[in-house]
Amino acid sequence: MERTLILIKPNALQRGIVGDIITRFERKGLRLAGMKMLFMTDELVAEHYAHLVERPFFPYLKASMQAAPLIACCLEGAEAVETVRLMVGVTNSRKALPGTIRGDFSMSGEQNVVHASDSVENALVEINRFFNPAELYDYESAVTRFEYGGEESQKYM
Ligand code: IDP
Ligand code: MG
C-alpha cells in the first residue's frame, strides 16, 4: 500500500496536540508503518527544505523546526499521499479549510503544526530520509476488509 511521511512539528509538540493529530489519521483509517521522535539536525533541515533555502523566511523556518524535537510518522493507505495532504490543508493555516488539521489547529503559515509529503515520488525520498528500512513495519491489519471495498483491495493492496 502507498506510504507517506508526516512530521508533527516542534510547535505541535510544545502545544500538546501530538495525540490529537495522530488521532485524526488513525480515525481516518491510515495505518502507522513507523513512528519516532527526533531532533532535526542542520543537515536534515537543509536537505528536507532544500527547495526553500533561498527564501527570506528560511532562517525562521529552520529555527522553528529545531525549537524542540518532532515526531516523524510513516502512514500507509490507499492513495495515502494525496489523502494526507487533503487532511492537512494548505500551507497558510489561516487559509486552510476548517476540518483540516492546519485549519483546526493553527493560525500560522510557518508554525503550521505538520509537514506532509507532496507527491508519491517525494514521499519515497522523505520516508528514507527519516527511517531506516528496519524501522518500518509490515503487519497484518485485522480491519482492512471493513475499511476498503473488494475492488479497492484489488487495486491498492
Ligand atoms: P507545505 O508544508 O504546505 O508543503 P512548503 O511550501 O513545502 O509548504 O513549505 C514548507 C514549510 O515552510 C511550510 O510548512 C511552512 O512551515 C514554511 N513556509 C512556507 N512558506 C512560508 C512563508 O511564506 N512564510 C513562512 N513560512 C513559510
Ligand atoms: Mg512541502
PDB file of C-alpha atoms in Angstrom, residues 5-136:
ATOM      1  CA  LEU A   5       5.708  10.848   5.603  1.00  0.00           C
ATOM      2  CA  ILE A   6       4.319  13.259   8.128  1.00  0.00           C
ATOM      3  CA  LEU A   7       6.281  15.330  10.615  1.00  0.00           C
ATOM      4  CA  ILE A   8       4.421  16.580  13.658  1.00  0.00           C
ATOM      5  CA  LYS A   9       6.374  19.791  14.080  1.00  0.00           C
ATOM      6  CA  PRO A  10       8.017  21.096  17.276  1.00  0.00           C
ATOM      7  CA  ASN A  11       5.262  23.718  17.675  1.00  0.00           C
ATOM      8  CA  ALA A  12       2.668  20.918  17.920  1.00  0.00           C
ATOM      9  CA  LEU A  13       4.777  19.075  20.486  1.00  0.00           C
ATOM     10  CA  GLN A  14       5.094  22.259  22.574  1.00  0.00           C
ATOM     11  CA  ARG A  15       1.369  22.873  22.351  1.00  0.00           C
ATOM     12  CA  GLY A  16       0.485  19.335  23.427  1.00  0.00           C
ATOM     13  CA  ILE A  17      -1.555  18.413  20.353  1.00  0.00           C
ATOM     14  CA  VAL A  18       0.522  15.470  19.089  1.00  0.00           C
ATOM     15  CA  GLY A  19      -2.127  12.981  20.187  1.00  0.00           C
ATOM     16  CA  ASP A  20      -4.947  14.966  18.575  1.00  0.00           C
ATOM     17  CA  ILE A  21      -3.091  14.985  15.273  1.00  0.00           C
ATOM     18  CA  ILE A  22      -2.235  11.282  15.296  1.00  0.00           C
ATOM     19  CA  THR A  23      -5.839  10.520  16.258  1.00  0.00           C
ATOM     20  CA  ARG A  24      -7.086  12.260  13.090  1.00  0.00           C
ATOM     21  CA  PHE A  25      -5.022   9.955  10.900  1.00  0.00           C
ATOM     22  CA  GLU A  26      -5.895   6.831  12.900  1.00  0.00           C
ATOM     23  CA  ARG A  27      -9.616   7.565  12.758  1.00  0.00           C
ATOM     24  CA  LYS A  28      -9.409   8.107   9.018  1.00  0.00           C
ATOM     25  CA  GLY A  29      -8.017   4.605   8.621  1.00  0.00           C
ATOM     26  CA  LEU A  30      -4.423   5.485   7.794  1.00  0.00           C
ATOM     27  CA  ARG A  31      -2.158   2.903   9.361  1.00  0.00           C
ATOM     28  CA  LEU A  32       1.100   3.661  11.174  1.00  0.00           C
ATOM     29  CA  ALA A  33       4.002   1.866   9.483  1.00  0.00           C
ATOM     30  CA  GLY A  34       6.641   3.699  11.565  1.00  0.00           C
ATOM     31  CA  MET A  35       6.924   6.383  14.220  1.00  0.00           C
ATOM     32  CA  LYS A  36       9.822   8.069  16.045  1.00  0.00           C
ATOM     33  CA  MET A  37      10.817  11.176  17.989  1.00  0.00           C
ATOM     34  CA  LEU A  38      13.919  13.024  16.866  1.00  0.00           C
ATOM     35  CA  PHE A  39      15.695  16.342  16.828  1.00  0.00           C
ATOM     36  CA  MET A  40      16.183  17.804  13.364  1.00  0.00           C
ATOM     37  CA  THR A  41      19.890  18.413  12.699  1.00  0.00           C
ATOM     38  CA  ASP A  42      21.201  21.260  10.494  1.00  0.00           C
ATOM     39  CA  GLU A  43      21.837  18.662   7.765  1.00  0.00           C
ATOM     40  CA  LEU A  44      18.302  17.275   7.952  1.00  0.00           C
ATOM     41  CA  VAL A  45      16.743  20.748   7.776  1.00  0.00           C
ATOM     42  CA  ALA A  46      18.899  21.736   4.789  1.00  0.00           C
ATOM     43  CA  GLU A  47      18.035  18.519   2.949  1.00  0.00           C
ATOM     44  CA  HIS A  48      14.345  18.450   3.802  1.00  0.00           C
ATOM     45  CA  TYR A  49      13.746  22.100   2.960  1.00  0.00           C
ATOM     46  CA  ALA A  50      16.300  22.368   0.103  1.00  0.00           C
ATOM     47  CA  HIS A  51      13.577  23.946  -2.071  1.00  0.00           C
ATOM     48  CA  LEU A  52      13.294  26.849   0.396  1.00  0.00           C
ATOM     49  CA  VAL A  53      16.907  27.657   1.431  1.00  0.00           C
ATOM     50  CA  GLU A  54      16.968  30.808  -0.682  1.00  0.00           C
ATOM     51  CA  ARG A  55      13.695  32.147   0.695  1.00  0.00           C
ATOM     52  CA  PRO A  56      13.863  35.064   3.171  1.00  0.00           C
ATOM     53  CA  PHE A  57      11.864  33.152   5.782  1.00  0.00           C
ATOM     54  CA  PHE A  58      14.217  30.142   5.753  1.00  0.00           C
ATOM     55  CA  PRO A  59      16.112  31.116   8.964  1.00  0.00           C
ATOM     56  CA  TYR A  60      12.780  31.344  10.800  1.00  0.00           C
ATOM     57  CA  LEU A  61      11.618  28.026   9.372  1.00  0.00           C
ATOM     58  CA  LYS A  62      14.911  26.382  10.386  1.00  0.00           C
ATOM     59  CA  ALA A  63      14.683  27.768  13.930  1.00  0.00           C
ATOM     60  CA  SER A  64      11.079  26.620  14.242  1.00  0.00           C
ATOM     61  CA  MET A  65      11.988  23.069  13.137  1.00  0.00           C
ATOM     62  CA  GLN A  66      14.800  22.961  15.722  1.00  0.00           C
ATOM     63  CA  ALA A  67      12.923  24.577  18.604  1.00  0.00           C
ATOM     64  CA  ALA A  68      12.125  21.165  20.133  1.00  0.00           C
ATOM     65  CA  PRO A  69      12.103  17.552  18.948  1.00  0.00           C
ATOM     66  CA  LEU A  70       9.480  16.410  16.473  1.00  0.00           C
ATOM     67  CA  ILE A  71       7.532  13.244  15.754  1.00  0.00           C
ATOM     68  CA  ALA A  72       8.020  11.544  12.382  1.00  0.00           C
ATOM     69  CA  CYS A  73       5.362   9.109  11.201  1.00  0.00           C
ATOM     70  CA  CYS A  74       5.125   6.917   8.141  1.00  0.00           C
ATOM     71  CA  LEU A  75       1.455   6.421   7.276  1.00  0.00           C
ATOM     72  CA  GLU A  76       0.037   3.819   4.969  1.00  0.00           C
ATOM     73  CA  GLY A  77      -3.186   3.594   2.987  1.00  0.00           C
ATOM     74  CA  ALA A  78      -4.723   3.684  -0.485  1.00  0.00           C
ATOM     75  CA  GLU A  79      -3.598   6.944  -2.140  1.00  0.00           C
ATOM     76  CA  ALA A  80      -2.091   7.943   1.211  1.00  0.00           C
ATOM     77  CA  VAL A  81      -0.030  10.861  -0.143  1.00  0.00           C
ATOM     78  CA  GLU A  82      -2.972  12.732  -1.637  1.00  0.00           C
ATOM     79  CA  THR A  83      -5.364  11.833   1.173  1.00  0.00           C
ATOM     80  CA  VAL A  84      -2.990  13.078   3.878  1.00  0.00           C
ATOM     81  CA  ARG A  85      -2.303  16.342   2.033  1.00  0.00           C
ATOM     82  CA  LEU A  86      -6.066  16.950   1.830  1.00  0.00           C
ATOM     83  CA  MET A  87      -6.401  16.256   5.560  1.00  0.00           C
ATOM     84  CA  VAL A  88      -3.513  18.624   6.371  1.00  0.00           C
ATOM     85  CA  GLY A  89      -4.771  21.606   4.344  1.00  0.00           C
ATOM     86  CA  VAL A  90      -2.928  24.418   2.556  1.00  0.00           C
ATOM     87  CA  THR A  91       0.375  25.849   3.834  1.00  0.00           C
ATOM     88  CA  ASN A  92      -1.038  29.043   5.350  1.00  0.00           C
ATOM     89  CA  SER A  93      -3.175  27.738   8.207  1.00  0.00           C
ATOM     90  CA  ARG A  94      -5.348  30.863   8.188  1.00  0.00           C
ATOM     91  CA  LYS A  95      -6.492  29.902   4.696  1.00  0.00           C
ATOM     92  CA  ALA A  96      -6.717  26.175   5.442  1.00  0.00           C
ATOM     93  CA  LEU A  97     -10.306  24.959   5.480  1.00  0.00           C
ATOM     94  CA  PRO A  98     -11.964  24.175   8.799  1.00  0.00           C
ATOM     95  CA  GLY A  99     -11.899  20.414   9.214  1.00  0.00           C
ATOM     96  CA  THR A 100      -8.308  20.178   8.025  1.00  0.00           C
ATOM     97  CA  ILE A 101      -5.541  19.785  10.600  1.00  0.00           C
ATOM     98  CA  ARG A 102      -3.967  23.180   9.860  1.00  0.00           C
ATOM     99  CA  GLY A 103      -7.428  24.728   9.567  1.00  0.00           C
ATOM    100  CA  ASP A 104      -8.415  23.453  13.006  1.00  0.00           C
ATOM    101  CA  PHE A 105      -5.156  23.685  14.973  1.00  0.00           C
ATOM    102  CA  SER A 106      -3.152  26.659  13.707  1.00  0.00           C
ATOM    103  CA  MET A 107      -3.241  30.367  12.884  1.00  0.00           C
ATOM    104  CA  SER A 108       0.157  30.435  11.156  1.00  0.00           C
ATOM    105  CA  GLY A 109       1.752  29.993   7.755  1.00  0.00           C
ATOM    106  CA  GLU A 110       5.046  28.977   9.364  1.00  0.00           C
ATOM    107  CA  GLN A 111       4.077  27.265  12.627  1.00  0.00           C
ATOM    108  CA  ASN A 112       1.578  25.121  10.780  1.00  0.00           C
ATOM    109  CA  VAL A 113       1.850  22.020  13.009  1.00  0.00           C
ATOM    110  CA  VAL A 114       2.503  19.328  10.372  1.00  0.00           C
ATOM    111  CA  HIS A 115       4.553  18.501   7.323  1.00  0.00           C
ATOM    112  CA  ALA A 116       3.232  16.026   4.758  1.00  0.00           C
ATOM    113  CA  SER A 117       4.897  14.698   1.593  1.00  0.00           C
ATOM    114  CA  ASP A 118       3.510  16.372  -1.522  1.00  0.00           C
ATOM    115  CA  SER A 119       3.965  13.594  -4.128  1.00  0.00           C
ATOM    116  CA  VAL A 120       4.459   9.834  -4.264  1.00  0.00           C
ATOM    117  CA  GLU A 121       7.992  10.410  -5.551  1.00  0.00           C
ATOM    118  CA  ASN A 122       8.902  12.797  -2.718  1.00  0.00           C
ATOM    119  CA  ALA A 123       7.244  10.532  -0.156  1.00  0.00           C
ATOM    120  CA  LEU A 124       9.707   7.737  -1.000  1.00  0.00           C
ATOM    121  CA  VAL A 125      12.672  10.101  -0.633  1.00  0.00           C
ATOM    122  CA  GLU A 126      11.341  11.625   2.605  1.00  0.00           C
ATOM    123  CA  ILE A 127      10.500   8.261   4.223  1.00  0.00           C
ATOM    124  CA  ASN A 128      14.077   7.132   3.520  1.00  0.00           C
ATOM    125  CA  ARG A 129      15.370  10.408   4.942  1.00  0.00           C
ATOM    126  CA  PHE A 130      13.742   9.801   8.325  1.00  0.00           C
ATOM    127  CA  PHE A 131      13.505   5.993   8.619  1.00  0.00           C
ATOM    128  CA  ASN A 132      15.794   3.014   8.173  1.00  0.00           C
ATOM    129  CA  PRO A 133      14.047   0.080   6.488  1.00  0.00           C
ATOM    130  CA  ALA A 134      14.159  -1.831   9.794  1.00  0.00           C
ATOM    131  CA  GLU A 135      12.141   0.943  11.472  1.00  0.00           C
ATOM    132  CA  LEU A 136       9.172   0.433   9.128  1.00  0.00           C
TER     133      LEU A 136
END
